[in-house]
PDB file of C-alpha atoms in Angstrom:
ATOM      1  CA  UNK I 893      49.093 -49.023 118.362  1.00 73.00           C
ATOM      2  CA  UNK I 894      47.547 -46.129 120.724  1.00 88.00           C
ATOM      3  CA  UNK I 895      50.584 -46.768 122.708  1.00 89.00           C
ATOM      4  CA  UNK I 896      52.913 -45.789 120.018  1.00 91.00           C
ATOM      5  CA  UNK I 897      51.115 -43.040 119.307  1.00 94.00           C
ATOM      6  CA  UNK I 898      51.089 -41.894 122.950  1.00 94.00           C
ATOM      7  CA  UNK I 899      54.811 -42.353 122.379  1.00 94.00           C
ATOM      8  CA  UNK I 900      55.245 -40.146 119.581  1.00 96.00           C
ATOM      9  CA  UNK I 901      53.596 -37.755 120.726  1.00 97.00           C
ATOM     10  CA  UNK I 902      55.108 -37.498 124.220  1.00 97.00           C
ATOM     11  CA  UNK I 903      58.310 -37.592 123.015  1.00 97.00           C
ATOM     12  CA  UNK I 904      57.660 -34.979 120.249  1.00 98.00           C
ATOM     13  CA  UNK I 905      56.083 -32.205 123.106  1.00 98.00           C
ATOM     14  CA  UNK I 906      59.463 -32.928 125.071  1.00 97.00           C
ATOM     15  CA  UNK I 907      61.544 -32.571 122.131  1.00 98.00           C
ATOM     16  CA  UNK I 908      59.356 -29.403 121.011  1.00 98.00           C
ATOM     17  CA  UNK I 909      60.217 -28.261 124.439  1.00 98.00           C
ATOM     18  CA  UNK I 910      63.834 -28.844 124.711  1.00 98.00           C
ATOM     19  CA  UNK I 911      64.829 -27.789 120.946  1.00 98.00           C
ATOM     20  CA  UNK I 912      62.714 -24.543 121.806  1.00 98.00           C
ATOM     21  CA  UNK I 913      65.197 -23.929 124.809  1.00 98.00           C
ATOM     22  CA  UNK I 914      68.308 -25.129 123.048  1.00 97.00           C
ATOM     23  CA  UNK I 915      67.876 -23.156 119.879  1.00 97.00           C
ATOM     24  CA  UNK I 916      66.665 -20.306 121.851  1.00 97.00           C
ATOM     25  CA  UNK I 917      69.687 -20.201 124.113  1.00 98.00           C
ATOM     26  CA  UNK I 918      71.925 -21.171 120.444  1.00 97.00           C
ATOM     27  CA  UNK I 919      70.284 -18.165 118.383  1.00 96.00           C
ATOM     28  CA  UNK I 920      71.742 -15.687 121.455  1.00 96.00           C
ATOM     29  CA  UNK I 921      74.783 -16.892 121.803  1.00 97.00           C
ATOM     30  CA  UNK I 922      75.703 -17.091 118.150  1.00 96.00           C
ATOM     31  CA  UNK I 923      74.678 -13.620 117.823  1.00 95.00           C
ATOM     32  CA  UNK I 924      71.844 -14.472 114.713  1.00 95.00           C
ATOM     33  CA  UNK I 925      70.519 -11.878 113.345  1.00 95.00           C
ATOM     34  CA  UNK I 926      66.773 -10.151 113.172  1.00 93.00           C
ATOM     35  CA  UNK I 927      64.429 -12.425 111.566  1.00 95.00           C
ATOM     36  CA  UNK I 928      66.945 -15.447 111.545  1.00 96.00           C
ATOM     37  CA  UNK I 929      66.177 -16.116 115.150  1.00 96.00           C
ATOM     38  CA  UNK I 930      63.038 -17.177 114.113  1.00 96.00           C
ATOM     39  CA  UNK I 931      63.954 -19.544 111.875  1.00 97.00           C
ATOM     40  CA  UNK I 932      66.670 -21.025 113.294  1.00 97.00           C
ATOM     41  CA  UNK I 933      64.428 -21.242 116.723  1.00 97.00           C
ATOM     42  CA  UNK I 934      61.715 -23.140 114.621  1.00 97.00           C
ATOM     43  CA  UNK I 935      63.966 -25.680 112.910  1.00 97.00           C
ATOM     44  CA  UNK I 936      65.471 -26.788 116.013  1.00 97.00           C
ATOM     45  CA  UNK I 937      62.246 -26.862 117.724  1.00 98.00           C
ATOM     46  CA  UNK I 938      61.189 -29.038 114.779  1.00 98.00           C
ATOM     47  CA  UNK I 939      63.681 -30.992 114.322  1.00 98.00           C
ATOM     48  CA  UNK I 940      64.371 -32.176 117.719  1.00 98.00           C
ATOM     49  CA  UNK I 941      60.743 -32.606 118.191  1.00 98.00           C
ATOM     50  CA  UNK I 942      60.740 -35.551 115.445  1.00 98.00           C
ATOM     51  CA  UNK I 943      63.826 -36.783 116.244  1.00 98.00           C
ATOM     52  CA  UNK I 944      63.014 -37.615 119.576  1.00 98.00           C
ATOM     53  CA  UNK I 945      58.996 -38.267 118.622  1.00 97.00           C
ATOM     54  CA  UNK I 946      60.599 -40.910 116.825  1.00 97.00           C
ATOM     55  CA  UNK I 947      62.665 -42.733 118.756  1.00 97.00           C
ATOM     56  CA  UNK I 948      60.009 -42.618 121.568  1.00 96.00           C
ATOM     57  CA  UNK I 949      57.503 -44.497 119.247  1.00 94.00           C
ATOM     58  CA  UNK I 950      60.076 -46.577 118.216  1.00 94.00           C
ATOM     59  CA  UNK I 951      61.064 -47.386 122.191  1.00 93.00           C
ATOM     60  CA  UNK I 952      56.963 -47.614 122.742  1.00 91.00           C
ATOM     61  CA  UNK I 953      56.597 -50.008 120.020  1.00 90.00           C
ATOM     62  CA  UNK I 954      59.410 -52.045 121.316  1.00 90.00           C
ATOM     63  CA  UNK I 955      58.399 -51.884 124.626  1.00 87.00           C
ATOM     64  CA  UNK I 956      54.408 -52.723 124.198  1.00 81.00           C
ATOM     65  CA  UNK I 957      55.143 -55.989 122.332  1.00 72.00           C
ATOM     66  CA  UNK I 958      56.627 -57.529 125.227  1.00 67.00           C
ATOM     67  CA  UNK I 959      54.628 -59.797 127.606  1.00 60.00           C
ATOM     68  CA  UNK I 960      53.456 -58.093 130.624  1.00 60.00           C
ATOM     69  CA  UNK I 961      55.459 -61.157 133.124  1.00 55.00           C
ATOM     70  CA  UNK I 962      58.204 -60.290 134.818  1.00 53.00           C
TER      71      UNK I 962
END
């Protein structure tokens, strides 16, 4: 289970990451106003951070059931 964890939480600092770019480079383009920036930086920075938290767990989980043979 730490591995799914591990996981999770990888994928959720990358996603934190890359919503935090996207939305940032999305807020300028579409012109959004003042305060709205803010916003509309953190719920992309959220959301993409649990979307792709979870399908790294999920991918971790799948991937540390297997036996270790090749």
């Amino acid at each position: 289970m730490n591995r799914v964890a591990t996981g999770a939480a990888v994928g959720g600092a990358l996603g934190a990451s890359i919503g935090a770019l996207y939305g940032t480079y999305e807020a300028f383009r579409y012109k959004v106003p003042g305060l709205y920036k803010v916003r509309y930086i953190g719920q992309t920075t959220l959301s993409s951070a649990a979307v792709f938290g979870l399908f790294l767990g999920a991918g971790s989980l799948l991937h540390c059931g297997r036996s270790q043979g090749y």
